[in-house]
XYZ file of N, CA and C in Angstrom:
645
model
N -96.899 -3.953 79.682
C -96.167 -3.203 80.718
C -96.542 -3.741 82.097
N -95.563 -4.166 82.865
C -95.840 -4.713 84.195
C -95.707 -3.617 85.244
N -96.571 -3.723 86.245
C -96.512 -2.747 87.336
C -95.351 -3.077 88.253
N -94.643 -2.063 88.689
C -93.562 -2.281 89.645
C -94.054 -1.875 91.027
N -93.718 -2.676 92.021
C -94.118 -2.381 93.389
C -93.186 -1.330 93.971
N -93.776 -0.313 94.553
C -93.000 0.739 95.214
C -92.196 0.136 96.357
N -90.923 0.442 96.419
C -90.061 -0.113 97.464
C -89.354 1.027 98.191
N -89.904 1.472 99.302
C -89.235 2.524 100.065
C -88.039 1.969 100.825
N -87.236 2.872 101.359
C -86.164 2.470 102.267
C -86.807 2.136 103.612
N -86.582 0.929 104.103
C -87.207 0.445 105.333
C -86.142 -0.143 106.250
N -86.216 0.185 107.536
C -85.358 -0.426 108.548
C -86.235 -1.347 109.396
N -85.758 -2.554 109.619
C -86.535 -3.568 110.347
C -85.914 -3.849 111.709
N -86.768 -4.189 112.672
C -86.277 -4.522 114.019
C -85.872 -5.985 114.143
N -86.366 -6.817 113.234
C -86.053 -8.246 113.291
C -85.539 -8.694 111.915
N -84.647 -9.681 111.892
C -84.238 -10.238 110.601
C -85.420 -10.944 109.931
N -85.357 -11.074 108.624
C -86.486 -11.607 107.859
C -86.952 -12.970 108.361
N -86.021 -13.803 108.776
C -86.361 -15.158 109.216
C -87.220 -15.176 110.483
N -87.237 -14.059 111.222
C -87.980 -14.018 112.494
C -89.292 -13.234 112.396
N -89.687 -12.810 111.203
C -90.853 -11.933 111.077
C -92.167 -12.672 110.853
N -92.130 -13.826 110.244
C -93.359 -14.509 109.844
C -94.256 -14.800 111.047
N -95.521 -14.415 110.908
C -96.498 -14.681 111.961
C -96.547 -13.656 113.072
N -95.644 -12.684 113.041
C -95.627 -11.656 114.091
C -96.537 -10.489 113.706
N -97.050 -9.746 114.694
C -97.754 -8.506 114.378
C -96.755 -7.463 113.884
N -97.158 -6.722 112.872
C -96.287 -5.698 112.279
C -96.696 -4.324 112.792
N -95.704 -3.519 113.174
C -95.920 -2.119 113.532
C -95.052 -1.267 112.608
N -95.700 -0.412 111.816
C -94.983 0.426 110.864
C -94.843 1.837 111.431
N -93.618 2.361 111.413
C -93.332 3.686 111.959
C -93.160 4.704 110.827
N -93.809 5.867 110.987
C -93.700 6.958 110.026
C -93.105 8.183 110.726
N -91.942 8.614 110.269
C -91.222 9.715 110.904
C -91.830 11.066 110.532
N -91.333 12.112 111.168
C -91.826 13.463 110.945
C -91.076 14.202 109.846
N -91.439 15.444 109.679
C -90.905 16.342 108.645
C -89.393 16.540 108.811
N -88.668 16.412 107.714
C -87.210 16.605 107.648
C -86.427 15.577 108.462
N -87.051 14.454 108.761
C -86.364 13.405 109.503
C -86.104 12.221 108.568
N -85.869 11.040 109.144
C -85.601 9.862 108.321
C -86.028 8.597 109.044
N -85.853 7.472 108.371
C -86.358 6.188 108.876
C -85.678 5.731 110.166
N -84.495 6.260 110.484
C -83.810 5.857 111.722
C -84.372 6.571 112.956
N -85.079 7.663 112.739
C -85.454 8.571 113.825
C -86.246 7.898 114.933
N -87.205 7.058 114.577
C -88.097 6.466 115.578
C -87.654 5.078 116.034
N -86.577 4.561 115.473
C -86.138 3.213 115.866
C -85.687 3.155 117.325
N -85.356 4.312 117.898
C -85.007 4.352 119.317
C -86.164 3.989 120.230
N -87.399 4.005 119.674
C -88.569 3.619 120.472
C -88.679 2.108 120.645
N -88.048 1.352 119.770
C -88.271 -0.098 119.708
C -88.060 -0.812 121.047
N -87.001 -0.508 121.813
C -86.838 -1.211 123.093
C -87.996 -0.986 124.073
N -88.752 0.104 123.885
C -89.885 0.389 124.762
C -91.211 -0.148 124.261
N -91.205 -0.813 123.106
C -92.431 -1.363 122.522
C -92.542 -2.854 122.815
N -93.739 -3.432 122.707
C -93.872 -4.870 122.982
C -92.964 -5.696 122.066
N -92.233 -6.630 122.663
C -91.225 -7.373 121.900
C -91.848 -8.310 120.857
N -93.156 -8.588 121.008
C -93.825 -9.467 120.048
C -93.884 -8.863 118.647
N -93.857 -7.540 118.559
C -94.001 -6.872 117.269
C -92.718 -6.924 116.450
N -92.898 -7.074 115.139
C -91.849 -6.709 114.194
C -92.081 -5.245 113.849
N -91.073 -4.426 113.994
C -91.202 -2.989 113.719
C -90.474 -2.663 112.415
N -91.159 -1.909 111.557
C -90.569 -1.463 110.289
C -90.698 0.050 110.207
N -89.581 0.743 110.091
C -89.591 2.206 109.963
C -89.346 2.566 108.507
N -90.243 3.381 107.952
C -90.238 3.687 106.522
C -89.741 5.111 106.280
N -88.903 5.278 105.271
C -88.417 6.608 104.896
C -89.439 7.304 103.998
N -89.716 8.570 104.273
C -90.586 9.365 103.409
C -89.952 9.513 102.029
N -90.764 9.747 100.984
C -90.251 9.674 99.616
C -89.509 10.906 99.100
N -89.689 12.065 99.721
C -89.170 13.309 99.132
C -87.990 13.829 99.954
N -86.804 13.845 99.350
C -85.619 14.393 100.039
C -85.777 15.900 100.175
N -85.511 16.392 101.384
C -85.657 17.824 101.640
C -84.769 18.217 102.807
N -83.927 19.238 102.607
C -83.071 19.715 103.697
C -82.244 18.582 104.274
N -82.228 18.446 105.608
C -81.410 17.417 106.236
C -82.044 16.033 106.224
N -83.287 15.912 105.706
C -83.970 14.622 105.765
C -84.956 14.438 104.622
N -86.167 14.054 105.010
C -87.178 13.692 104.014
C -88.555 14.176 104.491
N -89.469 14.324 103.523
C -90.845 14.671 103.868
C -91.805 13.798 103.073
N -92.982 13.588 103.637
C -94.020 12.798 102.971
C -94.751 13.618 101.922
N -94.917 14.897 102.211
C -95.621 15.838 101.323
C -95.295 17.246 101.812
N -95.642 18.287 101.048
C -95.368 19.649 101.524
C -96.171 19.970 102.795
N -95.667 20.904 103.587
C -96.413 21.362 104.755
C -97.742 21.964 104.313
N -98.764 21.841 105.183
C -100.118 22.205 104.764
C -100.283 23.687 104.434
N -99.436 24.543 105.013
C -99.571 25.972 104.731
C -98.773 26.405 103.494
N -98.027 25.466 102.905
C -97.220 25.816 101.739
C -98.067 25.777 100.467
N -97.748 26.636 99.480
C -98.583 26.741 98.279
C -98.625 25.464 97.444
N -97.600 24.628 97.541
C -97.601 23.406 96.726
C -98.219 22.208 97.450
N -98.798 22.442 98.642
C -99.497 21.352 99.325
C -100.785 21.015 98.589
N -101.102 19.733 98.537
C -102.417 19.306 98.053
C -102.763 17.972 98.698
N -104.048 17.714 98.834
C -104.485 16.419 99.356
C -104.012 15.305 98.422
N -103.941 15.601 97.132
C -103.482 14.605 96.164
C -102.054 14.150 96.467
N -101.195 15.059 96.925
C -99.823 14.678 97.266
C -99.796 13.776 98.503
N -100.744 14.004 99.405
C -100.879 13.105 100.563
C -101.306 11.725 100.096
N -102.341 11.679 99.266
C -102.861 10.379 98.833
C -101.839 9.617 97.993
N -101.019 10.341 97.236
C -99.984 9.671 96.437
C -98.975 8.989 97.357
N -98.544 9.703 98.400
C -97.586 9.120 99.352
C -98.183 7.923 100.074
N -99.446 8.044 100.474
C -100.097 6.961 101.221
C -100.378 5.766 100.312
N -100.741 6.022 99.055
C -100.929 4.920 98.098
C -99.627 4.144 97.912
N -98.503 4.860 97.878
C -97.205 4.187 97.769
C -96.910 3.345 99.011
N -97.259 3.881 100.180
C -97.084 3.100 101.410
C -97.903 1.812 101.335
N -99.143 1.935 100.859
C -99.994 0.745 100.753
C -99.447 -0.238 99.720
N -98.876 0.264 98.652
C -98.258 -0.616 97.655
C -97.156 -1.458 98.295
N -96.343 -0.810 99.128
C -95.301 -1.552 99.854
C -95.916 -2.485 100.887
N -96.898 -1.990 101.636
C -97.538 -2.814 102.666
C -98.124 -4.095 102.082
N -98.717 -3.974 100.905
C -99.309 -5.152 100.262
C -98.275 -6.221 99.962
N -97.016 -5.810 99.838
C -95.955 -6.776 99.533
C -95.425 -7.481 100.782
N -95.768 -6.981 101.965
C -95.212 -7.571 103.201
C -96.267 -8.022 104.203
N -97.481 -7.490 104.114
C -98.450 -7.665 105.210
C -98.912 -9.105 105.393
N -98.920 -9.899 104.325
C -99.492 -11.243 104.440
C -98.674 -12.178 105.318
N -97.413 -11.832 105.551
C -96.617 -12.702 106.428
C -96.808 -12.353 107.910
N -97.613 -11.313 108.183
C -97.810 -10.869 109.564
C -99.236 -11.149 110.052
N -99.373 -11.285 111.354
C -100.679 -11.590 111.942
C -101.605 -10.377 111.966
N -101.026 -9.178 111.939
C -101.807 -7.939 111.896
C -100.872 -6.801 111.495
N -101.477 -5.665 111.130
C -100.699 -4.468 110.799
C -101.208 -3.306 111.648
N -100.305 -2.670 112.376
C -100.607 -1.441 113.105
C -99.645 -0.366 112.633
N -100.002 0.898 112.860
C -99.162 1.998 112.384
C -98.948 3.013 113.496
N -97.762 3.623 113.491
C -97.406 4.646 114.469
C -96.742 5.789 113.724
N -97.210 7.010 113.966
C -96.601 8.159 113.325
C -96.337 9.281 114.301
N -95.189 9.953 114.108
C -94.831 11.121 114.902
C -94.955 12.366 114.042
N -95.640 13.401 114.555
C -95.786 14.682 113.878
C -96.442 14.483 112.511
N -95.796 14.883 111.409
C -96.366 14.635 110.085
C -96.609 13.143 109.862
N -95.798 12.319 110.510
C -95.992 10.869 110.403
C -97.336 10.410 110.929
N -97.924 11.145 111.884
C -99.271 10.810 112.346
C -100.288 11.072 111.253
N -100.053 12.113 110.446
C -100.933 12.372 109.299
C -100.874 11.208 108.319
N -99.674 10.649 108.125
C -99.525 9.488 107.245
C -100.209 8.269 107.857
N -99.964 8.019 109.146
C -100.542 6.846 109.810
C -102.067 6.870 109.774
N -102.648 8.024 110.096
C -104.109 8.112 110.085
C -104.650 8.020 108.657
N -103.903 8.512 107.678
C -104.341 8.417 106.280
C -104.252 6.978 105.764
N -103.233 6.242 106.195
C -103.137 4.812 105.880
C -104.382 4.095 106.405
N -104.737 4.398 107.642
C -105.957 3.828 108.233
C -107.189 4.201 107.423
N -107.307 5.467 107.078
C -108.525 5.974 106.440
C -108.711 5.446 105.018
N -107.652 4.961 104.398
C -107.770 4.400 103.049
C -108.313 2.974 103.085
N -107.786 2.154 104.001
C -108.223 0.745 104.084
C -108.335 0.353 105.560
N -109.343 0.886 106.246
C -109.422 0.731 107.706
C -109.583 -0.706 108.183
N -110.169 -1.552 107.352
C -110.401 -2.933 107.776
C -109.104 -3.719 107.899
N -108.001 -3.182 107.387
C -106.723 -3.905 107.404
C -105.749 -3.402 108.464
N -106.153 -2.398 109.244
C -105.263 -1.822 110.255
C -105.823 -2.127 111.652
N -104.982 -2.765 112.476
C -105.436 -3.186 113.806
C -105.504 -2.028 114.793
N -104.535 -1.118 114.740
C -104.480 -0.010 115.699
C -103.575 1.085 115.140
N -103.812 2.312 115.634
C -103.029 3.473 115.203
C -102.498 4.202 116.436
N -101.233 4.599 116.379
C -100.646 5.441 117.421
C -100.203 6.742 116.766
N -100.678 7.861 117.285
C -100.283 9.172 116.795
C -99.644 9.977 117.901
N -98.427 10.444 117.667
C -97.674 11.164 118.680
C -97.369 12.572 118.190
N -97.854 13.578 118.924
C -97.574 14.990 118.614
C -97.865 15.311 117.153
N -99.000 14.830 116.666
C -99.298 15.013 115.255
C -100.743 15.394 114.984
N -101.207 15.028 113.785
C -102.510 15.493 113.334
C -103.028 14.572 112.231
N -104.316 14.752 111.898
C -104.933 14.074 110.758
C -105.202 15.109 109.667
N -105.296 14.642 108.433
C -105.455 15.523 107.276
C -106.930 15.843 107.025
N -107.299 17.125 106.908
C -108.644 17.462 106.433
C -108.764 17.024 104.969
N -109.578 16.012 104.711
C -109.558 15.354 103.404
C -110.472 16.000 102.380
N -111.315 16.932 102.813
C -112.191 17.672 101.885
C -113.022 16.747 101.003
N -113.481 15.642 101.587
C -114.351 14.731 100.848
C -113.654 13.865 99.818
N -112.318 13.847 99.794
C -111.590 13.018 98.828
C -111.950 11.542 99.042
N -112.383 10.832 97.993
C -112.829 9.442 98.158
C -111.732 8.475 98.579
N -110.472 8.892 98.470
C -109.366 8.048 98.946
C -109.517 7.762 100.437
N -110.101 8.721 101.149
C -110.271 8.602 102.605
C -111.650 8.009 102.883
N -111.668 6.753 103.273
C -112.938 6.040 103.479
C -113.404 6.218 104.925
N -113.727 7.464 105.272
C -114.052 7.773 106.659
C -115.340 7.097 107.138
N -116.264 6.831 106.229
C -117.485 6.131 106.641
C -117.166 4.722 107.116
N -116.240 4.061 106.430
C -115.822 2.724 106.851
C -115.069 2.779 108.176
N -114.246 3.813 108.337
C -113.538 3.998 109.615
C -114.557 4.116 110.745
N -115.554 4.948 110.521
C -116.581 5.197 111.534
C -117.349 3.924 111.881
N -117.590 3.082 110.884
C -118.309 1.829 111.117
C -117.492 0.856 111.955
N -116.170 0.883 111.768
C -115.282 -0.049 112.484
C -114.876 0.491 113.847
N -114.691 1.805 113.953
C -114.180 2.467 115.168
C -112.874 1.829 115.649
N -111.841 1.853 114.825
C -110.563 1.255 115.223
C -109.919 2.024 116.367
N -109.082 1.354 117.159
C -108.438 2.030 118.285
C -107.334 2.988 117.831
N -107.369 4.206 118.369
C -106.351 5.219 118.078
C -105.853 5.809 119.385
N -104.551 5.758 119.581
C -103.889 6.434 120.704
C -103.331 7.747 120.190
N -103.667 8.838 120.869
C -103.171 10.165 120.467
C -102.551 10.838 121.684
N -101.253 10.981 121.662
C -100.531 11.627 122.748
C -99.942 12.946 122.290
N -100.055 13.975 123.137
C -99.509 15.280 122.766
C -99.365 16.148 124.007
N -98.650 17.258 123.837
C -98.509 18.281 124.870
C -99.322 19.493 124.410
N -100.174 20.002 125.285
C -100.960 21.182 124.911
C -100.075 22.381 124.583
N -98.842 22.364 125.077
C -97.912 23.465 124.812
C -97.049 23.225 123.568
N -97.359 22.170 122.789
C -96.635 21.896 121.548
C -96.798 23.084 120.598
N -95.684 23.727 120.257
C -95.724 24.924 119.415
C -95.662 24.596 117.927
N -95.465 23.337 117.580
C -95.268 22.968 116.174
C -96.601 22.676 115.475
N -97.453 21.907 116.131
C -98.739 21.534 115.529
C -99.745 22.642 115.848
N -100.209 23.331 114.822
C -101.044 24.513 115.012
C -102.442 24.152 115.518
N -103.084 25.136 116.125
C -104.373 24.920 116.774
C -105.437 24.397 115.817
N -105.420 24.855 114.567
C -106.429 24.387 113.604
C -106.263 22.899 113.312
N -105.020 22.423 113.269
C -104.779 20.989 113.042
C -105.253 20.167 114.233
N -104.972 20.657 115.437
C -105.405 19.957 116.651
C -106.931 19.904 116.705
N -107.562 21.020 116.387
C -109.028 21.099 116.434
C -109.663 20.133 115.440
N -109.146 20.107 114.211
C -109.698 19.177 113.222
C -109.483 17.733 113.658
N -108.268 17.418 114.108
C -107.936 16.044 114.491
C -108.821 15.575 115.632
N -109.043 16.448 116.596
C -109.882 16.103 117.736
C -111.309 15.797 117.285
N -111.857 16.655 116.432
C -113.227 16.456 115.942
C -113.325 15.177 115.113
N -112.349 14.965 114.229
C -112.360 13.763 113.391
C -112.246 12.504 114.251
N -111.306 12.503 115.190
C -111.071 11.314 116.016
C -112.281 10.991 116.889
N -112.885 12.004 117.482
C -114.047 11.762 118.336
C -115.191 11.114 117.565
N -115.299 11.429 116.296
C -116.405 10.906 115.496
C -116.107 9.534 114.891
N -114.835 9.250 114.599
C -114.533 8.102 113.743
C -113.820 6.933 114.420
N -113.119 7.157 115.518
C -112.302 6.082 116.091
C -112.613 5.877 117.577
N -112.090 4.766 118.090
C -112.111 4.507 119.534
C -110.864 5.191 120.100
N -111.048 6.405 120.610
C -109.921 7.291 120.919
C -109.428 7.147 122.357
N -108.117 6.965 122.482
C -107.423 7.109 123.760
C -106.552 8.348 123.616
N -106.907 9.424 124.316
C -106.181 10.691 124.164
C -105.537 11.051 125.496
N -104.226 11.260 125.481
C -103.491 11.567 126.702
C -102.639 12.817 126.472
N -102.713 13.735 127.427
C -101.899 14.947 127.378
C -100.690 14.793 128.295
N -99.543 15.255 127.820
C -98.294 15.160 128.581
C -97.706 16.560 128.721
N -97.606 17.021 129.938
C -97.018 18.341 130.175
C -95.502 18.255 130.080
N -94.907 19.246 129.438
C -93.458 19.365 129.452
C -92.715 18.608 128.372
N -93.428 17.923 127.452
C -92.684 17.199 126.409
C -92.558 18.026 125.128
N -93.328 19.140 125.037
C -93.248 19.962 123.835
C -93.595 19.140 122.607
N -92.772 19.276 121.577
C -92.971 18.495 120.352
C -92.033 17.296 120.423
N -92.353 16.383 121.324
C -91.462 15.249 121.548
C -92.186 14.069 122.157
N -91.410 13.112 122.639
C -91.929 11.878 123.236
C -91.141 11.637 124.509
N -91.827 11.269 125.597
C -91.084 10.943 126.814
C -91.338 9.496 127.245
N -90.665 9.067 128.308
C -90.734 7.669 128.741
C -92.137 7.280 129.180
N -92.842 8.211 129.834
C -94.202 7.911 130.271
C -95.117 7.651 129.073
N -94.992 8.495 128.049
C -95.822 8.307 126.854
C -95.502 6.977 126.174
N -94.221 6.650 126.056
C -93.841 5.387 125.428
C -94.388 4.197 126.215
N -94.386 4.291 127.549
C -94.965 3.226 128.373
C -96.465 3.084 128.097
N -97.145 4.215 127.913
C -98.576 4.170 127.592
C -98.817 3.564 126.211
N -97.941 3.876 125.255
C -98.050 3.282 123.921
C -97.879 1.766 124.007
N -96.916 1.318 124.793
C -96.702 -0.131 124.966
C -97.943 -0.789 125.552
N -98.536 -0.174 126.566
C -99.768 -0.710 127.167
C -100.901 -0.768 126.143
N -101.045 0.305 125.371
C -102.108 0.397 124.366
C -101.963 -0.721 123.332
N -100.767 -0.892 122.780
C -100.553 -1.921 121.763
C -100.719 -3.321 122.344
N -100.264 -3.514 123.575
C -100.404 -4.814 124.225
C -101.879 -5.170 124.398
N -102.657 -4.221 124.843
C -104.078 -4.454 125.127
C -104.902 -4.536 123.848
N -104.679 -3.594 122.917
C -105.549 -3.469 121.738
C -105.180 -4.435 120.609
N -103.895 -4.786 120.492
C -103.469 -5.643 119.381
C -103.155 -7.049 119.853
N -102.430 -7.176 120.946
C -102.037 -8.500 121.437
C -103.107 -9.133 122.322
N -104.103 -8.322 122.701
C -105.193 -8.772 123.584
C -104.658 -9.380 124.871
N -103.577 -8.798 125.356
C -102.940 -9.334 126.571
C -103.317 -8.513 127.791
């Protein structure tokens, strides 16, 4: 029996012929959204990157989800790790043609992005989390937080303190985890709610340019 590589629905910013040797930035959308949602950010990101937006695996309502919401009875850390393992299965099929891999997630997508990092931190150049959170892993060995802590990879975390979607317990855990494990750039934006504005996108571009492109 041969293993089949997981193949999610992916939208790319560059045609295949132009991707080799470029840094890769993978986008993870939020709850009930889809792979097209974050592609509007691409014009504001460094043009050197090839951007790939990935669709979450579970169809739900008007869009898709990576796993159940944390307060729902069917949520489990195992469902998170299953989704992230599938992302890594796909990443392994594309990453070797790129000079580096970075990840960006919005809302629940930040939970995916940080979990991708926490599984194999030595392979991720930088993480961008927008209006989101990290998963309390409860000691699950899938999350190699000791390795993350040893590397201290760069993480940009942008949010609005008035964001009504991401609950205080998630923010508190994410803040504590990030302060201990990563090289954190944390910026608060008033008035964006659960969203992204032009100033934040400009800061993300600066962060990726400095931390990944070394420019």
